[in-house]
PDB file of C-alpha atoms in Angstrom:
ATOM      1  CA  MET A 767       2.351 -48.860  57.193  1.00 57.00           C
ATOM      2  CA  SER A 768       4.690 -51.416  58.788  1.00 72.00           C
ATOM      3  CA  GLU A 769       8.139 -50.534  60.063  1.00 85.00           C
ATOM      4  CA  PRO A 770      10.523 -50.239  57.087  1.00 91.00           C
ATOM      5  CA  LEU A 771      13.223 -52.824  56.529  1.00 93.00           C
ATOM      6  CA  LEU A 772      15.746 -50.032  55.928  1.00 95.00           C
ATOM      7  CA  ARG A 773      15.477 -46.451  57.119  1.00 96.00           C
ATOM      8  CA  ILE A 774      18.028 -43.859  55.986  1.00 97.00           C
ATOM      9  CA  GLU A 775      17.947 -40.609  57.939  1.00 96.00           C
ATOM     10  CA  ASP A 776      19.858 -37.429  56.976  1.00 96.00           C
ATOM     11  CA  LEU A 777      22.726 -39.402  55.436  1.00 97.00           C
ATOM     12  CA  SER A 778      25.584 -37.114  54.383  1.00 96.00           C
ATOM     13  CA  VAL A 779      28.881 -38.294  52.874  1.00 97.00           C
ATOM     14  CA  SER A 780      31.906 -36.163  52.003  1.00 96.00           C
ATOM     15  CA  PHE A 781      35.345 -36.943  50.597  1.00 96.00           C
ATOM     16  CA  ALA A 782      38.688 -35.180  50.431  1.00 94.00           C
ATOM     17  CA  GLY A 783      39.328 -34.089  46.845  1.00 88.00           C
ATOM     18  CA  ASP A 784      42.265 -32.442  45.114  1.00 89.00           C
ATOM     19  CA  GLN A 785      40.397 -29.133  44.949  1.00 90.00           C
ATOM     20  CA  GLY A 786      38.447 -29.305  48.203  1.00 92.00           C
ATOM     21  CA  VAL A 787      35.799 -31.248  50.087  1.00 95.00           C
ATOM     22  CA  VAL A 788      33.395 -33.199  47.834  1.00 94.00           C
ATOM     23  CA  HIS A 789      29.874 -33.374  49.296  1.00 94.00           C
ATOM     24  CA  ALA A 790      28.772 -36.598  47.599  1.00 95.00           C
ATOM     25  CA  LEU A 791      25.536 -37.065  49.581  1.00 96.00           C
ATOM     26  CA  SER A 792      23.569 -34.402  51.419  1.00 94.00           C
ATOM     27  CA  GLN A 793      20.900 -35.292  53.998  1.00 94.00           C
ATOM     28  CA  VAL A 794      19.441 -38.257  52.125  1.00 96.00           C
ATOM     29  CA  THR A 795      16.324 -39.630  53.837  1.00 95.00           C
ATOM     30  CA  LEU A 796      14.517 -42.775  52.641  1.00 94.00           C
ATOM     31  CA  ASP A 797      12.245 -45.513  53.964  1.00 94.00           C
ATOM     32  CA  ILE A 798      12.538 -48.852  52.156  1.00 93.00           C
ATOM     33  CA  GLN A 799       9.891 -51.508  52.776  1.00 91.00           C
ATOM     34  CA  ARG A 800      10.303 -55.287  52.652  1.00 89.00           C
ATOM     35  CA  GLY A 801       9.773 -57.254  49.476  1.00 88.00           C
ATOM     36  CA  ARG A 802       9.909 -54.258  47.125  1.00 91.00           C
ATOM     37  CA  ILE A 803      12.041 -53.429  44.099  1.00 93.00           C
ATOM     38  CA  ILE A 804      13.265 -49.853  44.431  1.00 95.00           C
ATOM     39  CA  GLY A 805      14.731 -48.075  41.410  1.00 95.00           C
ATOM     40  CA  ILE A 806      17.363 -45.402  42.011  1.00 96.00           C
ATOM     41  CA  VAL A 807      17.914 -43.133  39.008  1.00 95.00           C
ATOM     42  CA  GLY A 808      19.824 -39.989  38.122  1.00 92.00           C
ATOM     43  CA  GLU A 809      22.683 -38.698  35.994  1.00 90.00           C
ATOM     44  CA  SER A 810      26.280 -39.791  36.553  1.00 87.00           C
ATOM     45  CA  GLY A 811      27.563 -38.101  39.687  1.00 87.00           C
ATOM     46  CA  SER A 812      24.138 -37.925  41.325  1.00 91.00           C
ATOM     47  CA  GLY A 813      25.213 -40.130  44.245  1.00 93.00           C
ATOM     48  CA  LYS A 814      23.526 -43.443  43.367  1.00 93.00           C
ATOM     49  CA  SER A 815      26.598 -45.669  43.759  1.00 91.00           C
ATOM     50  CA  THR A 816      27.845 -43.684  46.758  1.00 95.00           C
ATOM     51  CA  LEU A 817      24.530 -44.386  48.487  1.00 96.00           C
ATOM     52  CA  ALA A 818      24.880 -48.114  47.748  1.00 94.00           C
ATOM     53  CA  LEU A 819      28.469 -48.229  49.028  1.00 94.00           C
ATOM     54  CA  ALA A 820      27.480 -46.275  52.148  1.00 96.00           C
ATOM     55  CA  LEU A 821      24.932 -48.981  53.013  1.00 96.00           C
ATOM     56  CA  LEU A 822      27.778 -51.518  52.991  1.00 94.00           C
ATOM     57  CA  ARG A 823      30.307 -49.076  54.484  1.00 95.00           C
ATOM     58  CA  LEU A 824      32.660 -49.734  51.587  1.00 93.00           C
ATOM     59  CA  LEU A 825      33.465 -46.070  50.958  1.00 93.00           C
ATOM     60  CA  PRO A 826      36.996 -45.202  49.728  1.00 92.00           C
ATOM     61  CA  GLY A 827      39.907 -44.183  51.938  1.00 91.00           C
ATOM     62  CA  ASN A 828      39.555 -40.445  51.296  1.00 94.00           C
ATOM     63  CA  LEU A 829      36.269 -40.426  53.224  1.00 95.00           C
ATOM     64  CA  LEU A 830      36.011 -37.390  55.506  1.00 95.00           C
ATOM     65  CA  ASP A 831      32.537 -37.752  56.933  1.00 94.00           C
ATOM     66  CA  CYS A 832      29.647 -40.201  56.906  1.00 96.00           C
ATOM     67  CA  SER A 833      26.923 -38.911  59.228  1.00 95.00           C
ATOM     68  CA  GLY A 834      23.249 -39.567  59.807  1.00 96.00           C
ATOM     69  CA  ARG A 835      21.702 -42.974  60.416  1.00 97.00           C
ATOM     70  CA  ILE A 836      21.293 -46.168  58.366  1.00 97.00           C
ATOM     71  CA  LEU A 837      18.863 -48.366  60.267  1.00 97.00           C
ATOM     72  CA  LEU A 838      18.616 -51.975  59.089  1.00 96.00           C
ATOM     73  CA  GLU A 839      15.784 -53.576  61.068  1.00 93.00           C
ATOM     74  CA  GLY A 840      16.440 -51.001  63.781  1.00 92.00           C
ATOM     75  CA  THR A 841      20.244 -51.444  63.953  1.00 95.00           C
ATOM     76  CA  ASP A 842      22.309 -48.388  62.987  1.00 97.00           C
ATOM     77  CA  LEU A 843      24.965 -49.690  60.591  1.00 97.00           C
ATOM     78  CA  LEU A 844      27.091 -46.561  61.043  1.00 96.00           C
ATOM     79  CA  LYS A 845      27.625 -47.458  64.701  1.00 96.00           C
ATOM     80  CA  LEU A 846      28.793 -51.035  64.077  1.00 96.00           C
ATOM     81  CA  SER A 847      32.459 -52.016  64.328  1.00 95.00           C
ATOM     82  CA  GLN A 848      34.250 -53.330  61.239  1.00 93.00           C
ATOM     83  CA  ALA A 849      33.985 -56.867  62.638  1.00 93.00           C
ATOM     84  CA  GLN A 850      30.230 -56.443  63.072  1.00 94.00           C
ATOM     85  CA  MET A 851      29.888 -55.008  59.555  1.00 94.00           C
ATOM     86  CA  ARG A 852      31.564 -58.118  58.140  1.00 90.00           C
ATOM     87  CA  GLY A 853      28.590 -59.999  59.550  1.00 89.00           C
ATOM     88  CA  VAL A 854      26.263 -57.724  57.552  1.00 93.00           C
ATOM     89  CA  ARG A 855      28.073 -57.666  54.192  1.00 90.00           C
ATOM     90  CA  GLY A 856      27.193 -60.667  52.061  1.00 85.00           C
ATOM     91  CA  ARG A 857      24.723 -61.885  54.663  1.00 88.00           C
ATOM     92  CA  ARG A 858      22.133 -59.182  55.329  1.00 92.00           C
ATOM     93  CA  ILE A 859      23.129 -56.971  52.357  1.00 94.00           C
ATOM     94  CA  SER A 860      24.607 -58.292  49.102  1.00 91.00           C
ATOM     95  CA  MET A 861      25.657 -56.372  46.018  1.00 90.00           C
ATOM     96  CA  ILE A 862      25.874 -57.114  42.291  1.00 87.00           C
ATOM     97  CA  PHE A 863      28.420 -54.796  40.676  1.00 82.00           C
ATOM     98  CA  GLN A 864      28.126 -53.507  37.121  1.00 76.00           C
ATOM     99  CA  ASP A 865      31.259 -55.267  35.794  1.00 75.00           C
ATOM    100  CA  PRO A 866      31.143 -58.960  36.760  1.00 74.00           C
ATOM    101  CA  MET A 867      34.581 -59.692  35.282  1.00 77.00           C
ATOM    102  CA  SER A 868      36.288 -57.376  37.770  1.00 80.00           C
ATOM    103  CA  SER A 869      34.208 -58.809  40.626  1.00 83.00           C
ATOM    104  CA  LEU A 870      35.128 -62.469  40.048  1.00 90.00           C
ATOM    105  CA  ASN A 871      38.575 -63.901  40.830  1.00 92.00           C
ATOM    106  CA  PRO A 872      40.039 -65.173  37.524  1.00 92.00           C
ATOM    107  CA  VAL A 873      42.040 -67.983  39.181  1.00 94.00           C
ATOM    108  CA  PHE A 874      39.017 -69.610  40.891  1.00 95.00           C
ATOM    109  CA  THR A 875      36.247 -71.647  39.327  1.00 96.00           C
ATOM    110  CA  VAL A 876      32.600 -70.696  39.608  1.00 96.00           C
ATOM    111  CA  GLU A 877      32.191 -73.547  42.115  1.00 96.00           C
ATOM    112  CA  THR A 878      34.788 -72.019  44.436  1.00 96.00           C
ATOM    113  CA  HIS A 879      33.076 -68.622  44.206  1.00 94.00           C
ATOM    114  CA  LEU A 880      29.636 -70.012  44.989  1.00 95.00           C
ATOM    115  CA  ILE A 881      30.757 -72.258  47.846  1.00 95.00           C
ATOM    116  CA  ASP A 882      32.898 -69.560  49.464  1.00 92.00           C
ATOM    117  CA  ALA A 883      29.948 -67.167  49.266  1.00 89.00           C
ATOM    118  CA  GLN A 884      27.932 -69.574  51.416  1.00 91.00           C
ATOM    119  CA  ARG A 885      30.528 -70.482  54.040  1.00 88.00           C
ATOM    120  CA  ALA A 886      30.038 -67.424  56.250  1.00 78.00           C
ATOM    121  CA  SER A 887      26.252 -67.274  56.006  1.00 81.00           C
ATOM    122  CA  ARG A 888      25.539 -71.033  56.200  1.00 86.00           C
ATOM    123  CA  PRO A 889      28.214 -72.647  58.429  1.00 86.00           C
ATOM    124  CA  ASP A 890      25.759 -75.468  59.217  1.00 90.00           C
ATOM    125  CA  LEU A 891      26.028 -76.867  55.685  1.00 92.00           C
ATOM    126  CA  SER A 892      28.595 -79.375  54.443  1.00 94.00           C
ATOM    127  CA  THR A 893      30.591 -78.716  51.282  1.00 94.00           C
ATOM    128  CA  SER A 894      28.484 -81.220  49.337  1.00 95.00           C
ATOM    129  CA  GLU A 895      25.294 -79.511  50.489  1.00 95.00           C
ATOM    130  CA  MET A 896      26.652 -76.099  49.479  1.00 95.00           C
ATOM    131  CA  ARG A 897      27.647 -77.522  46.091  1.00 96.00           C
ATOM    132  CA  GLN A 898      24.126 -78.867  45.582  1.00 96.00           C
ATOM    133  CA  ARG A 899      22.635 -75.484  46.476  1.00 95.00           C
ATOM    134  CA  ALA A 900      25.041 -73.865  44.008  1.00 95.00           C
ATOM    135  CA  LEU A 901      23.907 -76.224  41.231  1.00 95.00           C
ATOM    136  CA  GLU A 902      20.261 -75.476  41.965  1.00 93.00           C
ATOM    137  CA  MET A 903      20.882 -71.733  42.000  1.00 91.00           C
ATOM    138  CA  LEU A 904      22.780 -71.814  38.687  1.00 92.00           C
ATOM    139  CA  ALA A 905      19.805 -73.589  37.137  1.00 91.00           C
ATOM    140  CA  LYS A 906      17.461 -71.011  38.649  1.00 86.00           C
ATOM    141  CA  VAL A 907      19.387 -68.061  37.192  1.00 86.00           C
ATOM    142  CA  GLY A 908      19.406 -69.637  33.739  1.00 85.00           C
ATOM    143  CA  ILE A 909      22.852 -71.240  33.350  1.00 89.00           C
ATOM    144  CA  PRO A 910      22.072 -73.920  30.706  1.00 89.00           C
ATOM    145  CA  ASP A 911      24.473 -76.614  32.007  1.00 93.00           C
ATOM    146  CA  PRO A 912      24.966 -76.064  35.778  1.00 94.00           C
ATOM    147  CA  PRO A 913      27.619 -78.820  36.311  1.00 95.00           C
ATOM    148  CA  ALA A 914      29.721 -77.411  33.459  1.00 95.00           C
ATOM    149  CA  GLY A 915      29.070 -73.919  34.799  1.00 94.00           C
ATOM    150  CA  LEU A 916      30.523 -74.893  38.186  1.00 96.00           C
ATOM    151  CA  ARG A 917      33.713 -76.140  36.538  1.00 96.00           C
ATOM    152  CA  ALA A 918      34.180 -73.009  34.419  1.00 96.00           C
ATOM    153  CA  TYR A 919      36.524 -70.121  35.138  1.00 96.00           C
ATOM    154  CA  PRO A 920      35.189 -66.546  34.744  1.00 93.00           C
ATOM    155  CA  HIS A 921      37.010 -65.954  31.441  1.00 93.00           C
ATOM    156  CA  GLN A 922      35.259 -68.980  29.945  1.00 94.00           C
ATOM    157  CA  LEU A 923      31.824 -67.396  30.450  1.00 91.00           C
ATOM    158  CA  SER A 924      30.071 -64.736  28.397  1.00 87.00           C
ATOM    159  CA  GLY A 925      29.210 -61.390  29.983  1.00 82.00           C
ATOM    160  CA  GLY A 926      25.638 -62.484  30.559  1.00 83.00           C
ATOM    161  CA  MET A 927      26.706 -65.773  32.165  1.00 89.00           C
ATOM    162  CA  ARG A 928      29.151 -63.947  34.448  1.00 90.00           C
ATOM    163  CA  GLN A 929      26.395 -61.595  35.557  1.00 86.00           C
ATOM    164  CA  ARG A 930      24.097 -64.573  36.199  1.00 88.00           C
ATOM    165  CA  THR A 931      26.887 -66.082  38.314  1.00 92.00           C
ATOM    166  CA  MET A 932      27.112 -62.862  40.333  1.00 89.00           C
ATOM    167  CA  ILE A 933      23.348 -62.924  40.890  1.00 88.00           C
ATOM    168  CA  ALA A 934      23.580 -66.572  42.008  1.00 90.00           C
ATOM    169  CA  MET A 935      26.356 -65.687  44.489  1.00 91.00           C
ATOM    170  CA  ALA A 936      24.280 -62.878  45.952  1.00 88.00           C
ATOM    171  CA  LEU A 937      21.083 -64.927  46.268  1.00 87.00           C
ATOM    172  CA  LEU A 938      22.804 -67.941  47.850  1.00 90.00           C
ATOM    173  CA  THR A 939      23.450 -65.857  50.982  1.00 87.00           C
ATOM    174  CA  GLU A 940      19.702 -65.078  51.242  1.00 86.00           C
ATOM    175  CA  PRO A 941      20.247 -61.356  52.008  1.00 90.00           C
ATOM    176  CA  ALA A 942      17.539 -59.038  53.281  1.00 92.00           C
ATOM    177  CA  ILE A 943      18.664 -56.438  50.719  1.00 94.00           C
ATOM    178  CA  LEU A 944      20.102 -57.117  47.276  1.00 92.00           C
ATOM    179  CA  ILE A 945      21.773 -54.122  45.584  1.00 93.00           C
ATOM    180  CA  ALA A 946      22.103 -54.255  41.787  1.00 89.00           C
ATOM    181  CA  ASP A 947      24.445 -51.379  40.886  1.00 87.00           C
ATOM    182  CA  GLU A 948      24.118 -50.761  37.139  1.00 82.00           C
ATOM    183  CA  ALA A 949      24.031 -54.546  36.790  1.00 76.00           C
ATOM    184  CA  THR A 950      23.070 -54.403  33.107  1.00 73.00           C
ATOM    185  CA  THR A 951      25.295 -51.520  31.940  1.00 69.00           C
ATOM    186  CA  ALA A 952      28.174 -53.692  30.661  1.00 62.00           C
ATOM    187  CA  LEU A 953      25.833 -55.984  28.695  1.00 66.00           C
ATOM    188  CA  ASP A 954      24.403 -55.704  25.205  1.00 72.00           C
ATOM    189  CA  VAL A 955      20.713 -54.923  24.777  1.00 75.00           C
ATOM    190  CA  THR A 956      19.606 -58.536  24.306  1.00 74.00           C
ATOM    191  CA  ILE A 957      21.449 -59.809  27.394  1.00 73.00           C
ATOM    192  CA  GLU A 958      20.278 -56.771  29.351  1.00 74.00           C
ATOM    193  CA  ALA A 959      16.674 -57.737  28.624  1.00 78.00           C
ATOM    194  CA  GLN A 960      17.386 -61.308  29.752  1.00 76.00           C
ATOM    195  CA  ILE A 961      18.893 -60.145  33.062  1.00 76.00           C
ATOM    196  CA  VAL A 962      15.944 -57.833  33.738  1.00 79.00           C
ATOM    197  CA  ALA A 963      13.542 -60.693  32.974  1.00 80.00           C
ATOM    198  CA  LEU A 964      15.577 -62.919  35.309  1.00 78.00           C
ATOM    199  CA  ILE A 965      15.345 -60.420  38.192  1.00 80.00           C
ATOM    200  CA  ARG A 966      11.612 -60.154  37.657  1.00 79.00           C
ATOM    201  CA  ALA A 967      11.219 -63.948  37.606  1.00 77.00           C
ATOM    202  CA  LEU A 968      13.349 -64.451  40.716  1.00 75.00           C
ATOM    203  CA  ARG A 969      11.229 -62.006  42.661  1.00 74.00           C
ATOM    204  CA  SER A 970       8.580 -64.632  43.421  1.00 72.00           C
ATOM    205  CA  ASP A 971      11.196 -66.806  45.178  1.00 75.00           C
ATOM    206  CA  TYR A 972      13.201 -64.005  46.797  1.00 77.00           C
ATOM    207  CA  ALA A 973      11.564 -62.496  49.868  1.00 75.00           C
ATOM    208  CA  GLY A 974      14.045 -59.637  50.267  1.00 83.00           C
ATOM    209  CA  THR A 975      14.212 -56.112  48.900  1.00 92.00           C
ATOM    210  CA  ILE A 976      16.062 -55.190  45.697  1.00 92.00           C
ATOM    211  CA  LEU A 977      17.703 -51.796  45.126  1.00 94.00           C
ATOM    212  CA  PHE A 978      18.021 -51.451  41.346  1.00 93.00           C
ATOM    213  CA  ILE A 979      20.418 -48.628  40.394  1.00 93.00           C
ATOM    214  CA  SER A 980      20.180 -47.573  36.773  1.00 89.00           C
ATOM    215  CA  HIS A 981      20.483 -44.733  34.259  1.00 84.00           C
ATOM    216  CA  SER A 982      17.548 -46.147  32.316  1.00 82.00           C
ATOM    217  CA  LEU A 983      14.156 -44.825  33.316  1.00 87.00           C
ATOM    218  CA  GLY A 984      12.580 -47.339  30.938  1.00 84.00           C
ATOM    219  CA  LEU A 985      14.071 -50.288  32.831  1.00 85.00           C
ATOM    220  CA  VAL A 986      13.059 -48.815  36.179  1.00 90.00           C
ATOM    221  CA  ALA A 987       9.497 -48.138  35.012  1.00 89.00           C
ATOM    222  CA  GLU A 988       9.243 -51.725  33.768  1.00 86.00           C
ATOM    223  CA  LEU A 989      10.801 -53.466  36.760  1.00 88.00           C
ATOM    224  CA  CYS A 990      10.443 -51.398  39.937  1.00 92.00           C
ATOM    225  CA  ASP A 991       7.612 -50.801  42.400  1.00 93.00           C
ATOM    226  CA  GLU A 992       9.037 -47.489  43.566  1.00 95.00           C
ATOM    227  CA  VAL A 993      11.541 -44.997  42.229  1.00 97.00           C
ATOM    228  CA  VAL A 994      13.995 -42.607  43.903  1.00 97.00           C
ATOM    229  CA  VAL A 995      15.295 -39.753  41.739  1.00 97.00           C
ATOM    230  CA  MET A 996      18.677 -38.357  42.817  1.00 96.00           C
ATOM    231  CA  TYR A 997      20.429 -35.195  41.688  1.00 96.00           C
ATOM    232  CA  ALA A 998      23.805 -33.876  42.887  1.00 94.00           C
ATOM    233  CA  GLY A 999      23.794 -36.008  46.036  1.00 94.00           C
ATOM    234  CA  THR A1000      20.212 -35.292  47.077  1.00 95.00           C
ATOM    235  CA  VAL A1001      16.836 -36.986  46.671  1.00 97.00           C
ATOM    236  CA  VAL A1002      14.589 -34.694  44.631  1.00 96.00           C
ATOM    237  CA  GLU A1003      11.625 -37.030  44.142  1.00 96.00           C
ATOM    238  CA  SER A1004      10.452 -40.438  45.300  1.00 96.00           C
ATOM    239  CA  GLY A1005       7.313 -42.507  45.241  1.00 96.00           C
ATOM    240  CA  PRO A1006       5.433 -45.328  43.502  1.00 95.00           C
ATOM    241  CA  SER A1007       6.812 -45.822  39.991  1.00 95.00           C
ATOM    242  CA  ALA A1008       3.414 -45.505  38.324  1.00 94.00           C
ATOM    243  CA  ALA A1009       2.733 -42.177  40.049  1.00 94.00           C
ATOM    244  CA  VAL A1010       6.200 -40.718  39.469  1.00 95.00           C
ATOM    245  CA  PHE A1011       6.315 -41.571  35.765  1.00 93.00           C
ATOM    246  CA  ALA A1012       2.675 -40.654  35.083  1.00 93.00           C
ATOM    247  CA  LYS A1013       2.747 -37.376  37.002  1.00 93.00           C
ATOM    248  CA  PRO A1014       6.305 -36.273  37.884  1.00 94.00           C
ATOM    249  CA  GLN A1015       6.352 -33.538  40.502  1.00 94.00           C
ATOM    250  CA  HIS A1016       9.942 -32.293  40.111  1.00 95.00           C
ATOM    251  CA  PRO A1017      11.314 -30.470  37.028  1.00 94.00           C
ATOM    252  CA  TYR A1018      14.406 -32.696  37.041  1.00 95.00           C
ATOM    253  CA  THR A1019      12.297 -35.866  36.812  1.00 95.00           C
ATOM    254  CA  ARG A1020      10.324 -34.324  33.944  1.00 92.00           C
ATOM    255  CA  ALA A1021      13.587 -33.363  32.223  1.00 91.00           C
ATOM    256  CA  LEU A1022      14.935 -36.909  32.555  1.00 91.00           C
ATOM    257  CA  LEU A1023      11.757 -38.302  31.016  1.00 90.00           C
ATOM    258  CA  GLU A1024      12.021 -35.828  28.137  1.00 86.00           C
ATOM    259  CA  CYS A1025      15.580 -37.067  27.505  1.00 82.00           C
ATOM    260  CA  GLU A1026      14.295 -40.536  26.628  1.00 74.00           C
ATOM    261  CA  LEU A1027      14.415 -41.111  22.870  1.00 55.00           C
ATOM    262  CA  ASP A1028      10.987 -40.192  21.473  1.00 56.00           C
ATOM    263  CA  LEU A1029      10.118 -41.787  18.145  1.00 49.00           C
ATOM    264  CA  GLN A1030       6.368 -41.370  18.388  1.00 51.00           C
ATOM    265  CA  ASP A1031       6.361 -38.385  16.040  1.00 53.00           C
ATOM    266  CA  GLY A1032       8.340 -40.301  13.414  1.00 54.00           C
ATOM    267  CA  ALA A1033      11.535 -38.272  13.851  1.00 53.00           C
ATOM    268  CA  ASP A1034      14.754 -39.228  15.602  1.00 59.00           C
ATOM    269  CA  ARG A1035      14.996 -36.636  18.320  1.00 62.00           C
ATOM    270  CA  PHE A1036      17.357 -36.403  21.272  1.00 69.00           C
ATOM    271  CA  VAL A1037      16.628 -34.017  24.115  1.00 74.00           C
ATOM    272  CA  SER A1038      19.200 -32.961  26.694  1.00 79.00           C
ATOM    273  CA  ILE A1039      19.081 -31.006  29.935  1.00 85.00           C
ATOM    274  CA  PRO A1040      20.854 -27.648  29.465  1.00 84.00           C
ATOM    275  CA  GLY A1041      23.792 -26.821  31.699  1.00 84.00           C
ATOM    276  CA  GLU A1042      25.900 -29.166  33.803  1.00 85.00           C
ATOM    277  CA  VAL A1043      25.609 -31.028  37.090  1.00 86.00           C
ATOM    278  CA  PRO A1044      26.822 -28.558  39.741  1.00 88.00           C
ATOM    279  CA  SER A1045      30.167 -28.952  41.455  1.00 88.00           C
ATOM    280  CA  LEU A1046      29.859 -31.006  44.622  1.00 91.00           C
ATOM    281  CA  ILE A1047      32.791 -29.058  46.049  1.00 92.00           C
ATOM    282  CA  ASP A1048      30.909 -25.758  45.967  1.00 88.00           C
ATOM    283  CA  PRO A1049      27.233 -26.571  45.372  1.00 87.00           C
ATOM    284  CA  PRO A1050      24.866 -23.654  44.728  1.00 85.00           C
ATOM    285  CA  GLY A1051      22.665 -22.335  47.498  1.00 87.00           C
ATOM    286  CA  GLY A1052      18.917 -22.809  47.430  1.00 92.00           C
ATOM    287  CA  CYS A1053      17.386 -25.445  45.159  1.00 94.00           C
ATOM    288  CA  ILE A1054      20.236 -27.594  43.818  1.00 93.00           C
ATOM    289  CA  PHE A1055      18.545 -27.919  40.404  1.00 95.00           C
ATOM    290  CA  ALA A1056      17.608 -24.234  40.011  1.00 94.00           C
ATOM    291  CA  PRO A1057      20.560 -23.263  37.722  1.00 92.00           C
ATOM    292  CA  ARG A1058      19.300 -25.745  35.077  1.00 93.00           C
ATOM    293  CA  CYS A1059      15.573 -25.427  35.714  1.00 93.00           C
ATOM    294  CA  ARG A1060      13.287 -23.733  33.177  1.00 90.00           C
ATOM    295  CA  SER A1061      10.652 -23.135  35.877  1.00 90.00           C
ATOM    296  CA  ARG A1062      12.812 -21.453  38.512  1.00 91.00           C
ATOM    297  CA  PHE A1063      11.528 -18.362  40.294  1.00 92.00           C
ATOM    298  CA  ASP A1064      12.531 -16.217  43.276  1.00 93.00           C
ATOM    299  CA  ARG A1065      11.577 -18.737  45.953  1.00 94.00           C
ATOM    300  CA  CYS A1066      14.090 -21.240  44.488  1.00 93.00           C
ATOM    301  CA  LEU A1067      16.836 -19.235  46.242  1.00 93.00           C
ATOM    302  CA  THR A1068      15.724 -21.190  49.333  1.00 94.00           C
ATOM    303  CA  ALA A1069      16.211 -24.972  49.324  1.00 93.00           C
ATOM    304  CA  PRO A1070      12.821 -26.762  49.287  1.00 94.00           C
ATOM    305  CA  PRO A1071      12.180 -29.706  51.614  1.00 93.00           C
ATOM    306  CA  LEU A1072      11.090 -33.132  50.367  1.00 92.00           C
ATOM    307  CA  ILE A1073       7.318 -32.730  50.701  1.00 90.00           C
ATOM    308  CA  GLU A1074       4.673 -35.435  50.319  1.00 91.00           C
ATOM    309  CA  ARG A1075       2.330 -34.363  47.490  1.00 85.00           C
ATOM    310  CA  GLU A1076       0.192 -37.488  47.299  1.00 84.00           C
ATOM    311  CA  SER A1077       0.188 -40.827  49.108  1.00 84.00           C
ATOM    312  CA  GLY A1078       3.856 -41.852  49.264  1.00 89.00           C
ATOM    313  CA  HIS A1079       4.816 -39.431  46.439  1.00 95.00           C
ATOM    314  CA  ARG A1080       7.350 -36.802  47.567  1.00 95.00           C
ATOM    315  CA  ALA A1081       9.152 -34.033  45.743  1.00 96.00           C
ATOM    316  CA  ALA A1082      11.605 -31.284  46.723  1.00 95.00           C
ATOM    317  CA  CYS A1083      10.141 -28.408  44.714  1.00 95.00           C
ATOM    318  CA  TRP A1084       8.309 -25.191  45.514  1.00 94.00           C
ATOM    319  CA  LEU A1085       6.041 -25.525  42.471  1.00 87.00           C
ATOM    320  CA  PRO A1086       2.561 -26.902  43.228  1.00 74.00           C
TER     321      PRO A1086
END
């Protein structure tokens, strides 16, 4: 297999909390190949957004530790200065946040947003050329009247149009990695489906890698080539989406799949995972999922490594 576009090695992140040190990520290791859509799933508090923010080094001010390595095409992002990281953000790595209204400046038009997004990454272009690229990108992401869209302010757009604008901003910089952090959460079901269809359609024109963070296993199964399952700041399973969803190797992944609404038997039935996500201030020893696992046994008192079970399919579980 070719050298990965992004390699994350033993990434650990901790914050200062009111009641102690919060271990938000613990020894996360991932290889992300070029041109793939990677789904990152897990309950709230599993570390999905923290992982995304760590890639951009946009972690909050109460950060205590960020150790390990984040290698983007061989360059360790954790060793770059802030000035060097500004050359990575919005150029090599772009991010679409889940609430577009809070990510767009209400006093600037869409045109200003889209042109400013290009200035740092394409200094060779004139303003008229950047405006033309903005018009073309708005048409590509499905804005029905691109010239009117450029003149609009964020509050004049619907939620779906604002999210399309955010996607246009991110793609105009031609990043190697595009992070979509719960990009459909604030949208209704119909608009959510349109945005997912848009991401799928844009894939043929976008040569980079997409990290798609979501609570919805259905969306990830439909859209993503590979899936990473996170729990309490750790990766518990990863691999090709088809393999993970057809034959999950970790009890947590199976539990998440069981929590999807099942109407096949004709009855409305919700399933939940018993217990609660463990405290990240004082996480349990051994397997992090053991306190909630129906299949736990004595060996779970020791933390299992992330072991490859089949080609590219890994799971951190002692069960065969």
